Amino acid sequence: ARFGDGNNSSYGPLTSLDVVGHEFAHGVTQFTANLRYRNESGALNESFSDIFGTAIELWASPELGDWLVGEDFTMNGAHPFRNMADPNREDHPDTYKGEHWESGTADNGGVHTNSGVQNYWFYLLTSGGSGRNDNNVNYSVNAFGLDTAGAIAFRNLKYYLVRLSEYADAREGSMQAAEDIYGPCSPAYFEVVNAWYAVGVGKLLFPFDLKTIAILEPGTLSC
């Protein structure tokens, strides 16, 4: 694969830090989950590249880092490709199957559009936020910072997602990743769930709820 020259007179060379990180992250995805580049799996593929490209920019150049993707080389007042902190500003969804969700076949089923859902999840987990989503549901997410959010996203991509994974799978995988790193009842685990709830994927979990962790001594069934 090659990138860098661009093919649109509105842009200069496509070599900003976030875009280079984005493209290299596609290689990481290919050799981990290998998410198919179509529909929801393709949206996740694009989103992970946005996540890691932006994380690289925020880490390596914090004085210039932001939540915009591809803004550094735009000319003539062109918009950035994506806005992770506010996907709606670029006509991308911040809620699963909400406003601006691409349900057709354009762009391989909206891989560059529907990526906004996980992008906003990552932004909320990193920076926190509250509001009301397109399902008319109020949400509030506490910030856990770039290192925590990045570690959870990377572990999810590396160990739990597969070629045809969709958003529901991304939620479950990120929950397991948070549990692996920080513990099953950790604050980070609950905020992962809260952030997915904020973007319209899955339900809330409540502290002091019960779930089976392991069956230590299974018995035999007699009839």
XYZ file of C-alpha atoms in Angstrom:
223
model
C 0.000 0.000 0.000
C 1.111 3.566 -0.695
C -0.072 6.907 0.622
C 1.108 10.471 0.800
C 0.554 12.236 -2.522
C -3.191 12.778 -2.306
C -5.531 12.958 -5.265
C -7.503 16.153 -4.650
C -6.451 19.731 -5.323
C -8.033 20.793 -2.017
C -5.267 19.040 -0.091
C -1.523 19.120 0.106
C 0.562 15.967 0.650
C -1.252 13.570 2.978
C 1.639 13.209 5.408
C 0.442 14.756 8.673
C 1.278 12.860 11.852
C -2.262 11.606 12.482
C -2.746 10.430 8.891
C 0.594 8.592 8.771
C -0.309 6.926 12.076
C -3.752 6.132 10.687
C -2.316 4.366 7.634
C 0.249 2.368 9.598
C -2.527 1.317 11.989
C -4.300 -0.306 9.039
C -1.296 -2.613 8.859
C -1.643 -3.449 12.544
C -5.322 -4.233 12.015
C -4.528 -6.456 9.026
C -2.239 -8.623 11.138
C -4.496 -8.740 14.209
C -8.302 -8.764 13.801
C -8.050 -8.352 10.008
C -11.423 -6.613 10.010
C -13.169 -6.912 6.647
C -13.321 -3.530 4.924
C -17.089 -3.389 4.570
C -20.131 -2.393 6.663
C -19.661 -2.442 10.456
C -16.403 -4.397 10.442
C -15.044 -1.866 7.946
C -16.225 1.040 10.106
C -14.363 -0.498 13.042
C -11.307 -0.919 10.812
C -11.347 2.789 9.942
C -12.091 3.771 13.515
C -9.123 1.902 14.971
C -6.895 3.740 12.499
C -8.407 7.063 13.557
C -7.949 6.094 17.211
C -4.291 5.178 16.957
C -3.416 7.943 14.503
C -4.932 10.500 16.861
C -3.322 8.871 19.908
C 0.075 9.138 18.212
C -0.501 12.825 17.458
C -1.680 13.589 21.010
C 1.305 11.736 22.485
C 4.055 12.878 20.131
C 2.899 16.458 19.557
C 0.577 17.434 22.413
C 0.946 21.148 21.683
C -0.594 20.554 18.249
C -2.671 17.461 19.027
C -6.434 17.514 18.641
C -9.373 15.245 17.898
C -9.545 16.141 14.219
C -8.361 13.687 11.568
C -6.535 15.119 8.562
C -6.901 18.788 9.421
C -3.211 19.690 9.195
C -2.909 19.588 5.420
C -6.296 20.972 4.428
C -6.279 24.045 2.244
C -8.894 26.424 0.892
C -10.949 26.117 4.084
C -11.660 22.410 3.588
C -13.085 20.465 6.498
C -11.078 17.774 8.291
C -11.918 14.225 7.314
C -13.398 13.419 10.717
C -14.001 15.008 14.105
C -13.750 12.394 16.856
C -14.958 14.768 19.573
C -18.039 15.759 17.573
C -18.628 13.432 14.596
C -21.862 15.212 13.660
C -19.900 18.316 12.615
C -18.621 16.346 9.623
C -21.957 14.587 9.013
C -20.866 11.371 10.726
C -22.879 9.538 13.403
C -22.069 9.720 17.097
C -24.836 7.203 17.900
C -25.203 3.684 16.537
C -27.708 3.788 13.649
C -28.543 7.379 14.593
C -28.322 10.620 12.611
C -25.906 10.436 9.632
C -25.600 6.627 9.875
C -24.894 5.187 6.409
C -27.194 2.209 5.865
C -26.611 1.796 2.131
C -23.744 0.513 0.014
C -21.901 3.812 -0.503
C -18.285 3.840 0.680
C -18.298 0.070 1.268
C -21.267 0.441 3.566
C -20.132 3.637 5.267
C -16.697 2.615 6.511
C -15.493 6.229 6.717
C -18.827 7.485 8.052
C -20.003 4.936 10.610
C -16.535 4.893 12.157
C -17.771 7.953 14.039
C -19.536 5.760 16.602
C -16.398 4.073 17.978
C -14.432 7.287 17.459
C -16.791 9.087 19.812
C -16.673 6.160 22.261
C -12.896 6.519 22.394
C -13.089 10.269 22.828
C -15.532 9.922 25.731
C -13.463 7.235 27.433
C -10.382 9.448 27.106
C -11.787 12.890 27.854
C -15.201 12.265 29.408
C -18.435 13.992 28.550
C -22.165 14.093 29.041
C -25.211 14.800 26.935
C -28.162 13.203 25.192
C -27.673 10.859 22.246
C -29.868 10.248 19.207
C -31.884 7.669 21.165
C -32.944 10.482 23.557
C -30.891 8.837 26.282
C -28.894 10.917 28.761
C -25.321 9.793 29.349
C -22.345 10.753 31.465
C -18.852 9.319 31.087
C -15.862 10.001 33.325
C -12.493 10.639 31.690
C -9.853 7.921 31.996
C -7.130 9.407 29.857
C -5.369 8.461 26.661
C -3.173 5.699 28.099
C -6.096 3.777 29.589
C -8.379 4.194 26.581
C -5.579 3.306 24.177
C -4.578 0.181 26.096
C -8.171 -1.075 26.125
C -8.702 -0.364 22.417
C -5.449 -2.062 21.411
C -6.067 -5.171 23.511
C -9.549 -5.447 22.048
C -8.192 -5.237 18.499
C -5.355 -7.669 19.148
C -7.120 -10.400 21.096
C -10.907 -10.226 20.839
C -12.064 -9.006 17.451
C -12.150 -11.089 14.280
C -12.736 -10.495 10.583
C -16.514 -10.008 10.686
C -16.825 -8.362 14.110
C -19.482 -5.663 14.469
C -20.195 -2.961 17.021
C -21.778 -5.350 19.517
C -18.605 -7.428 19.369
C -16.439 -4.348 19.842
C -18.364 -3.560 23.022
C -17.960 -7.069 24.427
C -14.301 -7.235 23.462
C -13.473 -3.879 25.016
C -15.242 -4.893 28.215
C -13.131 -8.040 28.386
C -9.998 -6.046 27.599
C -10.776 -3.596 30.425
C -11.404 -6.509 32.778
C -8.106 -8.121 31.790
C -6.086 -4.975 32.476
C -7.935 -3.264 35.316
C -10.192 -5.903 36.885
C -13.829 -7.033 36.504
C -15.312 -4.402 38.821
C -12.858 -1.603 38.124
C -13.928 1.977 37.431
C -12.386 1.692 33.962
C -14.547 -1.344 33.203
C -17.731 0.536 34.084
C -16.729 3.611 32.088
C -16.088 1.453 29.021
C -19.701 0.312 29.323
C -20.924 3.856 29.991
C -19.151 5.123 26.894
C -20.731 2.427 24.716
C -24.132 3.250 26.205
C -23.490 6.890 25.296
C -23.037 5.959 21.634
C -26.080 3.680 21.584
C -24.426 0.266 21.877
C -25.588 -2.009 24.707
C -27.051 -1.369 28.126
C -25.721 0.118 31.312
C -24.236 -2.027 34.057
C -24.765 -1.060 37.647
C -22.357 -1.340 40.599
C -23.080 -4.180 43.021
C -24.904 -6.159 40.340
C -24.081 -9.866 40.251
C -22.668 -12.028 37.499
C -20.988 -15.413 37.273
C -17.209 -15.107 37.163
C -16.334 -18.808 37.145
C -17.776 -22.212 38.026
C -15.164 -23.833 40.208
C -16.681 -27.263 40.845
C -19.369 -28.159 38.313
C -21.602 -30.953 39.487
C -23.202 -33.755 37.547
C -26.851 -33.727 36.577
C -28.926 -36.726 37.625
C -32.494 -37.252 36.499
